Structure formats: structure tokens, C-alpha cells
Tab-separated table of C-alpha atoms in Angstrom:
chain	number	residue	atom	x	y	z
T	388	UNK	CA	-14.514	-14.289	-2.161
T	389	UNK	CA	-16.535	-12.369	-4.432
T	390	UNK	CA	-17.385	-14.653	-7.941
T	391	UNK	CA	-15.124	-13.956	-10.676
T	392	UNK	CA	-18.484	-13.258	-12.689
T	393	UNK	CA	-19.226	-10.425	-10.359
T	394	UNK	CA	-15.758	-9.070	-9.979
T	395	UNK	CA	-16.115	-9.098	-14.178
T	396	UNK	CA	-18.934	-7.266	-14.348
T	397	UNK	CA	-17.989	-4.687	-11.618
T	398	UNK	CA	-14.593	-4.378	-13.775
T	399	UNK	CA	-16.597	-3.643	-16.668
T	400	UNK	CA	-18.050	-0.401	-15.605
T	401	UNK	CA	-14.925	1.089	-14.535
T	402	UNK	CA	-12.448	3.532	-16.345
T	403	UNK	CA	-9.994	4.086	-13.673
T	404	UNK	CA	-8.110	1.683	-11.505
T	405	UNK	CA	-6.139	3.006	-8.219
T	406	UNK	CA	-3.588	0.749	-7.189
T	407	UNK	CA	-2.280	0.300	-3.612
T	408	UNK	CA	1.759	-0.519	-3.975
T	409	UNK	CA	2.534	-2.411	-0.657
T	410	UNK	CA	0.745	-6.110	-0.781
T	411	UNK	CA	-0.938	-5.003	-4.265
T	412	UNK	CA	1.169	-4.495	-6.800
T	413	UNK	CA	4.540	-5.768	-5.111
T	414	UNK	CA	5.687	-7.693	-2.407
T	415	UNK	CA	8.106	-5.558	-0.671
T	416	UNK	CA	8.148	-7.644	2.808
T	417	UNK	CA	11.482	-9.143	1.779
T	418	UNK	CA	12.988	-5.371	2.196
T	419	UNK	CA	10.846	-3.908	4.912
T	420	UNK	CA	11.421	-6.484	7.591
T	421	UNK	CA	15.113	-6.334	7.415
T	422	UNK	CA	14.855	-2.491	7.541
T	423	UNK	CA	12.965	-2.685	10.714
T	424	UNK	CA	15.230	-5.178	12.262
T	425	UNK	CA	18.142	-3.148	11.443
T	426	UNK	CA	16.344	-0.188	13.228
T	427	UNK	CA	15.208	-2.214	16.039
T	428	UNK	CA	19.045	-3.856	16.658
T	429	UNK	CA	20.764	-0.046	16.428
T	430	UNK	CA	18.285	0.678	19.539
T	431	UNK	CA	18.747	-2.388	21.868
T	432	UNK	CA	15.282	-4.084	20.900
T	433	UNK	CA	14.235	-7.028	19.709
T	434	UNK	CA	13.834	-8.252	16.017
T	435	UNK	CA	10.883	-9.407	14.649
T	436	UNK	CA	9.956	-11.961	12.256
T	437	UNK	CA	8.470	-11.357	8.584
T	438	UNK	CA	4.921	-12.287	9.474
T	439	UNK	CA	4.976	-10.207	12.648
T	440	UNK	CA	6.511	-7.187	10.137
T	441	UNK	CA	3.143	-7.920	8.178
T	442	UNK	CA	1.051	-7.233	10.958
T	443	UNK	CA	2.974	-3.935	11.280
T	444	UNK	CA	2.184	-2.795	7.875
T	445	UNK	CA	-0.351	0.142	7.240
T	446	UNK	CA	-0.752	3.346	7.686
T	447	UNK	CA	2.405	4.638	7.027
T	448	UNK	CA	6.299	3.883	7.624
T	449	UNK	CA	5.519	5.696	10.908
T	450	UNK	CA	3.108	3.533	12.489
T	451	UNK	CA	5.203	0.458	11.007
T	452	UNK	CA	8.025	1.495	13.421
T	453	UNK	CA	5.948	2.450	16.384
T	454	UNK	CA	4.085	-1.011	16.297
T	455	UNK	CA	7.661	-2.478	15.777
T	456	UNK	CA	8.588	-0.956	18.992
T	457	UNK	CA	5.286	-1.418	20.886
T	458	UNK	CA	6.108	-5.144	19.854
T	459	UNK	CA	8.763	-5.297	22.540
T	460	UNK	CA	6.344	-4.927	25.008
T	461	UNK	CA	2.842	-5.808	24.094
T	462	UNK	CA	1.438	-8.901	22.071
T	463	UNK	CA	2.010	-8.521	18.240
T	464	UNK	CA	-1.508	-8.791	17.726
T	465	UNK	CA	-2.286	-5.989	20.068
T	466	UNK	CA	-0.384	-3.854	17.963
T	467	UNK	CA	-3.613	-3.026	15.410
T	468	UNK	CA	-4.723	-1.001	18.308
T	469	UNK	CA	-3.173	2.120	17.838
T	470	UNK	CA	-4.472	3.488	21.191
T	471	UNK	CA	-2.706	0.776	22.896
T	472	UNK	CA	0.430	1.193	20.974
T	473	UNK	CA	0.489	4.952	22.086
T	474	UNK	CA	-0.274	4.154	25.717
T	475	UNK	CA	2.590	1.441	25.634
T	476	UNK	CA	5.204	4.080	23.956
T	477	UNK	CA	4.356	6.435	26.309
T	478	UNK	CA	4.707	4.016	29.503
T	479	UNK	CA	7.810	2.912	28.052
T	480	UNK	CA	9.549	6.489	27.548
T	481	UNK	CA	9.413	6.041	23.780
T	482	UNK	CA	8.683	9.813	23.301
T	483	UNK	CA	7.947	10.774	19.564
T	484	UNK	CA	11.020	12.077	18.913
T	485	UNK	CA	12.597	8.664	19.747
T	486	UNK	CA	10.047	7.396	17.242
T	487	UNK	CA	11.221	9.479	14.678
T	488	UNK	CA	14.662	8.820	15.303
T	489	UNK	CA	14.406	5.214	14.987
T	490	UNK	CA	12.482	5.817	11.752
T	491	UNK	CA	15.107	7.647	10.455
T	492	UNK	CA	17.784	4.649	10.717
T	493	UNK	CA	14.819	2.397	9.361
T	494	UNK	CA	14.100	4.762	6.330
T	495	UNK	CA	17.611	5.559	5.565
T	496	UNK	CA	18.549	1.548	5.792
T	497	UNK	CA	15.471	0.979	3.448
T	498	UNK	CA	16.210	3.455	0.676
T	499	UNK	CA	19.284	1.743	0.224
T	500	UNK	CA	17.930	-1.723	0.069
T	501	UNK	CA	14.296	-1.258	-0.851
T	502	UNK	CA	14.727	-3.296	-4.667
T	503	UNK	CA	16.927	-6.115	-3.627
T	504	UNK	CA	13.818	-8.601	-2.483
T	505	UNK	CA	10.973	-6.558	-3.681
T	506	UNK	CA	8.978	-8.457	-6.359
T	507	UNK	CA	6.193	-7.638	-8.351
T	508	UNK	CA	2.686	-9.893	-8.307
T	509	UNK	CA	2.354	-12.194	-10.908
T	510	UNK	CA	0.674	-10.616	-14.020
T	511	UNK	CA	0.720	-7.330	-12.292
T	512	UNK	CA	3.760	-5.843	-14.574
T	513	UNK	CA	2.022	-6.987	-17.837
T	514	UNK	CA	-1.714	-5.295	-16.304
T	515	UNK	CA	-0.157	-1.928	-15.871
T	516	UNK	CA	1.614	-2.068	-19.118
T	517	UNK	CA	-0.871	-3.053	-21.190
T	518	UNK	CA	-3.174	-0.358	-19.425
T	519	UNK	CA	-0.590	2.335	-20.300
T	520	UNK	CA	-0.278	1.074	-23.613
T	521	UNK	CA	-3.970	1.172	-24.275
T	522	UNK	CA	-3.912	5.075	-23.577
T	523	UNK	CA	-0.433	5.739	-24.874
T	524	UNK	CA	-2.047	7.549	-27.693
T	525	UNK	CA	-3.943	9.514	-25.917
T	526	UNK	CA	-1.487	10.902	-23.315
T	527	UNK	CA	-2.894	9.929	-20.437
T	528	UNK	CA	-0.751	7.718	-19.300
T	529	UNK	CA	2.555	10.377	-19.164
T	530	UNK	CA	0.908	13.736	-19.042
T	531	UNK	CA	-1.350	13.707	-16.016
T	532	UNK	CA	-4.266	14.569	-18.966
T	533	UNK	CA	-7.815	14.094	-18.544
T	534	UNK	CA	-8.733	10.428	-19.069
T	535	UNK	CA	-12.423	10.276	-19.094
T	536	UNK	CA	-13.661	7.720	-21.298
T	537	UNK	CA	-10.510	5.843	-21.297
T	538	UNK	CA	-9.523	3.262	-19.247
T	539	UNK	CA	-6.292	4.384	-16.837
T	540	UNK	CA	-4.255	2.845	-13.940
T	541	UNK	CA	-3.028	5.277	-11.113
T	542	UNK	CA	-1.196	4.479	-7.799
T	543	UNK	CA	-2.101	5.801	-4.310
T	544	UNK	CA	0.398	4.474	-1.656
T	545	UNK	CA	1.336	5.331	2.010
T	546	UNK	CA	4.801	4.741	0.863
T	547	UNK	CA	7.322	7.667	0.777
T	548	UNK	CA	7.837	8.818	-2.874
T	549	UNK	CA	11.781	8.139	-3.070
T	550	UNK	CA	11.367	4.315	-2.565
T	551	UNK	CA	8.484	4.440	-4.287
T	552	UNK	CA	9.887	5.318	-7.495
T	553	UNK	CA	12.708	3.524	-7.064
T	554	UNK	CA	10.742	0.343	-6.952
T	555	UNK	CA	8.593	1.592	-9.914
T	556	UNK	CA	11.801	2.148	-11.878
T	557	UNK	CA	13.704	-1.043	-11.496
T	558	UNK	CA	10.478	-2.753	-12.811
T	559	UNK	CA	9.807	-0.175	-15.862
T	560	UNK	CA	6.507	1.246	-14.465
T	561	UNK	CA	7.573	4.648	-13.829
T	562	UNK	CA	5.712	6.290	-16.688
T	563	UNK	CA	2.904	3.289	-16.561
T	564	UNK	CA	0.362	5.328	-14.555
T	565	UNK	CA	-1.854	8.441	-15.210
T	566	UNK	CA	-1.010	9.528	-11.894
T	567	UNK	CA	0.530	8.057	-8.834
T	568	UNK	CA	0.253	9.627	-4.936
T	569	UNK	CA	2.665	8.644	-2.110
T	570	UNK	CA	2.688	8.934	1.324
T	571	UNK	CA	4.515	12.295	1.412
T	572	UNK	CA	2.861	13.863	-2.025
T	573	UNK	CA	-0.937	13.158	-1.061
T	574	UNK	CA	-2.888	15.410	0.297
T	575	UNK	CA	-3.357	13.105	3.150
T	576	UNK	CA	-2.346	9.454	3.593
T	577	UNK	CA	-5.312	6.484	3.531
T	578	UNK	CA	-7.406	5.983	5.164
T	579	UNK	CA	-8.409	9.700	4.295
T	580	UNK	CA	-10.077	9.814	0.930
T	581	UNK	CA	-8.186	12.981	-0.219
T	582	UNK	CA	-5.640	11.159	-2.270
T	583	UNK	CA	-8.550	9.462	-4.013
T	584	UNK	CA	-10.205	12.691	-4.872
T	585	UNK	CA	-7.005	14.270	-6.202
T	586	UNK	CA	-6.617	11.108	-8.386
T	587	UNK	CA	-10.117	11.419	-9.640
T	588	UNK	CA	-9.226	15.511	-10.204
T	589	UNK	CA	-6.513	15.179	-12.098
T	590	UNK	CA	-7.624	12.357	-14.062
T	591	UNK	CA	-11.367	13.752	-14.964
T	592	UNK	CA	-13.033	10.417	-14.150
T	593	UNK	CA	-16.282	10.057	-12.083
T	594	UNK	CA	-16.163	8.377	-8.699
T	595	UNK	CA	-18.789	6.007	-10.084
T	596	UNK	CA	-16.248	5.087	-12.667
T	597	UNK	CA	-13.241	4.655	-10.352
T	598	UNK	CA	-12.327	1.777	-8.395
T	599	UNK	CA	-9.236	0.962	-5.464
T	600	UNK	CA	-7.564	-2.233	-5.624
T	601	UNK	CA	-5.533	-2.914	-2.233
T	602	UNK	CA	-4.954	-5.324	0.426
T	603	UNK	CA	-5.637	-3.952	3.582
T	604	UNK	CA	-7.700	-1.955	5.724
T	605	UNK	CA	-6.521	1.917	5.043
T	606	UNK	CA	-7.532	1.045	1.277
T	607	UNK	CA	-10.917	-0.306	2.079
T	608	UNK	CA	-11.603	2.740	4.427
T	609	UNK	CA	-10.360	5.058	1.784
T	610	UNK	CA	-12.385	3.879	-0.568
T	611	UNK	CA	-15.639	3.875	1.773
T	612	UNK	CA	-14.650	7.444	3.037
T	613	UNK	CA	-14.374	8.631	-0.802
T	614	UNK	CA	-17.680	6.804	-2.307
T	615	UNK	CA	-16.134	4.512	-4.642
T	616	UNK	CA	-15.967	0.784	-5.133
T	617	UNK	CA	-12.926	-1.457	-3.985
T	618	UNK	CA	-11.518	-5.186	-4.405
T	619	UNK	CA	-10.312	-5.971	-1.002
T	620	UNK	CA	-6.977	-8.640	-1.484
T	621	UNK	CA	-6.987	-11.289	1.069
T	622	UNK	CA	-3.627	-12.341	-0.352
T	623	UNK	CA	-1.555	-9.625	0.259
T	624	UNK	CA	-0.408	-7.947	3.736
T	625	UNK	CA	-3.532	-7.298	5.197
T	626	UNK	CA	-5.130	-10.352	7.486
T	627	UNK	CA	-8.418	-11.308	7.382
T	628	UNK	CA	-9.500	-10.820	11.062
T	629	UNK	CA	-8.542	-7.093	10.316
T	630	UNK	CA	-10.328	-7.220	6.909
T	631	UNK	CA	-13.607	-8.841	7.337
T	632	UNK	CA	-14.971	-6.843	10.235
T	633	UNK	CA	-14.717	-3.709	7.326
T	634	UNK	CA	-17.791	-6.029	5.370
T	635	UNK	CA	-15.871	-5.420	1.767
T	636	UNK	CA	-18.050	-5.732	-0.358
T	637	UNK	CA	-15.907	-6.913	-3.297
T	638	UNK	CA	-12.946	-9.388	-2.357
T	639	UNK	CA	-10.227	-11.767	-4.324
T	640	UNK	CA	-7.276	-13.419	-3.202
T	641	UNK	CA	-5.007	-11.261	-5.668
T	642	UNK	CA	-4.548	-9.290	-8.956
T	643	UNK	CA	-3.710	-12.538	-11.010
T	644	UNK	CA	-7.221	-14.025	-10.134
T	645	UNK	CA	-8.885	-10.906	-12.291
T	646	UNK	CA	-6.148	-9.328	-14.028
T	647	UNK	CA	-7.628	-10.986	-17.428
T	648	UNK	CA	-11.039	-8.912	-17.221
T	649	UNK	CA	-9.209	-5.342	-16.846
């Protein structure tokens, strides 16, 4: 892990903090896993443990379902290889139309239950609200105005906007970000840098003043592709064996370890 002194020095240089949602701001696994397993049972497939569902998360909910289906036929660890997943689905006659059908069942169930067991990680609510309160006078946190020169928070997630907004509303954070982009509202999903570029455009903050905080490979790669810094969290949904090969420069356990510095 990066030393706290180094993290503190890094954060002191930043104005824009772009947070991931799943595994970074909120532990959503308690609602994601039941939704995945409900969809599996509706199509005669076997269910998965929470830890296995955690492995499936990343690059959007369609890939979550692709991995969950493929794990009926190949080892769970192999589902991180999307080429192998695609080969498996084709071999087992799971067309893209069939995957979309399973995904719809998953999505409908998740929408109904997405705030039942989801909880914010320690210190997250206080941190985001504190940043919002500090900028309230300048309208940065409420109107997507130019935030240059001020500290502000944004969110970039591959989760669809409907459940994301439902989660934010439950915990009183729906108006606490300068802006946020979701899987179906961002120009392109992570690991594409397009969402980061759009957030930079909306907030008027230079890339060198921005940092993304996330827990999985799409966050690390999106930051690298956009040329901005990233703090990679090792206590979220991403697994060390997937994150370490990316050689993340700044690492931490979770937000609670450095929230006081933001």
C-alpha cells in the first residue's frame, strides 16, 4: 500500500475527486448477488456465492451476466477472460439475444431490490457531504457549474442511472456531486476515458487536478487512458490478482484510510 504521507501529498494537489460507486462508495454486493442468482434460477442455471458474484463484477451489468452464465461451464477464475467467456457462451448456444433476456430478468429484479442490503462504506457519506457543503456557496455541487479552483466530488459508474440514483437518494447524496455519469448516460463506459473527459469538461478542472478513486480494473484503466491519477482500493470488489498486473501507482485499503485528507 502507498504510505499515508504520499497519499496526503497527492490529494493536496487535487481539486476534483471522481468516485466509482460499486465497491468504492457503496457495498452493493448484498443486492447484486441475489439479483444475479434470481436470474440464474429463472433460466435453469446454478446459483453463485457472493464471492463468486464479486468476481463477475466489472465493465457493466451485461458482462456481469455473461460471466455468471459462463461460470456454469468454466471455472469462476476463467470468467475474467472475456474472450474465454464469449467462446463458452457461443459453444453452449447462449446467443446475445438470450443473454439480453437473462439480463432483463436480472435488471428488473435488481431495480426492485437494489437498496435492501446496500450500505455505504465507512466514512463515505460524511466525506461526500463535506465536499458538497464546502462548495454549496459556489453552486458547484448543485448546478454542474465551473468548479475550477474549488474542491468538488463527481461520480463515474458503469451501473445504470436508475439504480444508481435510487441508491444515492436513499442515502441523501443525490445532490451532493458536481456531476455524475452512469453506464447509460456516459459517452462510453469505463475503461474508456470518455466519461472522465466529460466530467472534466463539465467541471472545468484540468486533468492534472483530477483523480479517480476506484476499486477495480475499469477504474485503473480509465484513469490511465485519460492520463489522470488514480487511487486503487484493494478492499472493494476488485481482486488483487487482477489489479496488481496493472501496476497501480497509488493504492489503499479503502476510502476510510485517507478520507480525512480530502
